[in-house]
Amino acid sequence: MYILQKPLLEYHDVYPCPVCRHGEVSVLMLTDAFACNFCRHIFTCAPEEGILRVEDSAQPLAWRWSGQTWQSVHHEDLDLTLVIAAMGAALILLPPTLVFLSCWSLWAQPSTSVITMLWTLVTFLTHFVLIGWMLAEHYQLSPYISAKVRIRTWLEQRREFMN
């Protein structure tokens, strides 16, 4: 005797978005796909397993519905994560170090030490922001996605107001 098990995800239900955590994920009309009304990501679903996969991202992200919240389904490659961390640290630390050493060796005068430190700090902050932005874009971090959507909405409203 087989007992029919109710699927964990239903196509007619609405769920919170696992990417941005602000929008709602619901089924797209005439498809078997889901979409978020806030961040506009497209998802595919395995209803029996309760798994939702984002399809419009380079990063293969998936979540399992527990009935109340989304739980990440980890498919992380530890070697790739270590390579990304090492490259990010090198790109953040190496350029400011080179700037500092070159400034210090060329202009080793007390009057230029403030300029050397300022230039080194600007180089560090610039590289830190760029690497942080690339990691947030790659891993689709929720605060980053929410901020990106809000800025896009604000710019659209501003454009409509200007016209």
Short mmCIF file of C-alpha atoms in Angstrom, two decimals:
data_model
loop_
_atom_site.label_atom_id
_atom_site.label_comp_id
_atom_site.label_asym_id
_atom_site.label_seq_id
_atom_site.Cartn_x
_atom_site.Cartn_y
_atom_site.Cartn_z
CA MET A 1 0.00 0.00 0.00
CA TYR A 2 1.39 3.37 -1.03
CA ILE A 3 0.73 6.47 0.97
CA LEU A 4 0.66 9.62 -1.10
CA GLN A 5 2.98 12.17 0.38
CA LYS A 6 2.02 15.82 0.06
CA PRO A 7 4.72 17.86 -1.73
CA LEU A 8 6.67 20.25 0.45
CA LEU A 9 6.24 23.08 -2.07
CA GLU A 10 2.96 23.87 -3.80
CA TYR A 11 2.72 25.81 -7.04
CA HIS A 12 -0.26 27.82 -5.85
CA ASP A 13 1.39 28.99 -2.59
CA VAL A 14 3.52 32.09 -2.00
CA TYR A 15 6.86 31.84 -0.17
CA PRO A 16 9.39 34.38 1.11
CA CYS A 17 12.30 34.93 -1.27
CA PRO A 18 15.46 33.10 -0.14
CA VAL A 19 17.75 35.48 -2.06
CA CYS A 20 16.65 38.99 -1.06
CA ARG A 21 14.50 38.03 1.97
CA HIS A 22 12.16 40.94 1.18
CA GLY A 23 10.04 39.78 -1.73
CA GLU A 24 7.66 36.91 -2.24
CA VAL A 25 8.24 33.96 -4.53
CA SER A 26 5.23 32.80 -6.51
CA VAL A 27 4.64 30.75 -9.63
CA LEU A 28 4.95 32.39 -13.04
CA MET A 29 1.82 32.06 -15.11
CA LEU A 30 1.81 29.16 -17.60
CA THR A 31 5.19 27.83 -16.43
CA ASP A 32 6.65 25.54 -13.79
CA ALA A 33 8.97 28.30 -12.62
CA PHE A 34 8.82 30.71 -9.70
CA ALA A 35 9.83 34.39 -9.57
CA CYS A 36 10.40 36.94 -6.84
CA ASN A 37 8.34 40.13 -7.02
CA PHE A 38 11.15 42.16 -5.38
CA CYS A 39 14.54 41.02 -6.73
CA ARG A 40 13.09 39.44 -9.91
CA HIS A 41 15.12 36.23 -9.69
CA ILE A 42 13.78 33.19 -11.54
CA PHE A 43 13.63 29.83 -9.72
CA THR A 44 12.92 26.23 -10.63
CA CYS A 45 11.33 23.89 -8.16
CA ALA A 46 11.41 20.24 -7.14
CA PRO A 47 8.14 20.17 -5.15
CA GLU A 48 8.51 16.64 -3.76
CA GLU A 49 11.95 17.43 -2.34
CA GLY A 50 11.01 20.98 -1.34
CA ILE A 51 14.03 22.41 -3.17
CA LEU A 52 14.09 25.76 -4.94
CA ARG A 53 17.01 26.58 -7.28
CA VAL A 54 17.89 30.01 -8.65
CA GLU A 55 18.33 29.82 -12.42
CA ASP A 56 19.44 33.30 -13.42
CA SER A 57 22.70 33.36 -11.48
CA ALA A 58 26.20 32.12 -12.23
CA GLN A 59 26.36 30.69 -8.70
CA PRO A 60 24.38 27.41 -8.32
CA LEU A 61 22.27 28.31 -5.29
CA ALA A 62 19.54 26.08 -3.86
CA TRP A 63 17.35 26.09 -0.76
CA ARG A 64 15.12 23.53 0.95
CA TRP A 65 11.77 24.59 2.41
CA SER A 66 11.35 23.46 6.01
CA GLY A 67 7.74 24.56 6.26
CA GLN A 68 8.65 27.87 7.91
CA THR A 69 12.00 29.03 6.49
CA TRP A 70 14.51 28.30 3.75
CA GLN A 71 17.60 26.26 4.55
CA SER A 72 20.57 26.46 2.23
CA VAL A 73 21.49 23.33 0.32
CA HIS A 74 25.28 23.49 0.32
CA HIS A 75 27.17 22.44 -2.78
CA GLU A 76 30.27 24.36 -1.89
CA ASP A 77 33.60 23.46 -3.38
CA LEU A 78 36.06 24.05 -0.55
CA ASP A 79 39.05 24.30 -2.90
CA LEU A 80 37.35 27.02 -4.96
CA THR A 81 36.33 28.90 -1.80
CA LEU A 82 39.94 28.86 -0.57
CA VAL A 83 41.21 30.08 -3.94
CA ILE A 84 38.67 32.92 -3.97
CA ALA A 85 39.60 33.91 -0.40
CA ALA A 86 43.35 33.82 -1.16
CA MET A 87 42.98 35.84 -4.36
CA GLY A 88 40.71 38.37 -2.64
CA ALA A 89 43.17 38.83 0.22
CA ALA A 90 46.07 39.21 -2.23
CA LEU A 91 44.18 41.79 -4.31
CA ILE A 92 43.28 43.76 -1.18
CA LEU A 93 46.71 43.67 0.50
CA LEU A 94 49.29 43.57 -2.32
CA PRO A 95 48.55 46.88 -4.13
CA PRO A 96 48.55 49.02 -0.94
CA THR A 97 51.76 47.32 0.17
CA LEU A 98 53.40 48.10 -3.17
CA VAL A 99 52.20 51.72 -3.01
CA PHE A 100 53.49 52.10 0.54
CA LEU A 101 56.90 50.58 -0.21
CA SER A 102 57.39 52.57 -3.40
CA CYS A 103 56.39 55.86 -1.75
CA TRP A 104 58.52 55.17 1.29
CA SER A 105 61.59 54.25 -0.73
CA LEU A 106 61.30 57.17 -3.19
CA TRP A 107 60.24 59.90 -0.76
CA ALA A 108 61.64 59.00 2.64
CA GLN A 109 61.16 62.52 3.96
CA PRO A 110 59.05 63.29 7.03
CA SER A 111 56.99 65.88 5.13
CA THR A 112 55.72 63.28 2.63
CA SER A 113 54.81 60.59 5.18
CA VAL A 114 51.25 61.94 5.46
CA ILE A 115 50.85 61.77 1.67
CA THR A 116 52.29 58.24 1.67
CA MET A 117 49.84 57.05 4.33
CA LEU A 118 46.90 58.78 2.64
CA TRP A 119 47.73 57.28 -0.74
CA THR A 120 48.16 53.84 0.82
CA LEU A 121 44.83 54.14 2.66
CA VAL A 122 42.97 55.22 -0.49
CA THR A 123 44.50 52.31 -2.42
CA PHE A 124 43.50 49.85 0.33
CA LEU A 125 39.92 51.15 0.59
CA THR A 126 39.46 51.15 -3.19
CA HIS A 127 40.60 47.55 -3.55
CA PHE A 128 38.60 46.47 -0.49
CA VAL A 129 35.39 47.94 -1.92
CA LEU A 130 35.99 46.40 -5.36
CA ILE A 131 36.67 42.91 -3.98
CA GLY A 132 33.71 43.21 -1.59
CA TRP A 133 31.45 44.20 -4.48
CA MET A 134 32.63 41.26 -6.62
CA LEU A 135 32.10 38.78 -3.75
CA ALA A 136 28.63 40.16 -2.98
CA GLU A 137 27.72 39.88 -6.66
CA HIS A 138 29.12 36.35 -6.95
CA TYR A 139 27.53 34.95 -3.79
CA GLN A 140 24.28 36.96 -4.17
CA LEU A 141 24.28 38.23 -0.57
CA SER A 142 20.85 39.30 0.66
CA PRO A 143 21.75 42.83 1.87
CA TYR A 144 23.51 43.53 -1.41
CA ILE A 145 20.58 42.27 -3.52
CA SER A 146 18.09 44.30 -1.45
CA ALA A 147 20.17 47.47 -1.77
CA LYS A 148 20.59 46.91 -5.51
CA VAL A 149 16.83 46.50 -6.01
CA ARG A 150 16.01 49.55 -3.89
CA ILE A 151 18.49 51.71 -5.79
CA ARG A 152 17.09 50.48 -9.13
CA THR A 153 13.51 51.24 -7.94
CA TRP A 154 14.54 54.69 -6.71
CA LEU A 155 16.24 55.47 -10.03
CA GLU A 156 13.16 54.32 -11.99
CA GLN A 157 10.89 56.49 -9.84
CA ARG A 158 13.25 59.43 -10.25
CA ARG A 159 13.34 58.93 -14.04
CA GLU A 160 9.52 58.83 -14.17
CA PHE A 161 9.33 61.97 -12.02
CA MET A 162 11.79 63.83 -14.28
CA ASN A 163 9.73 62.99 -17.40
#
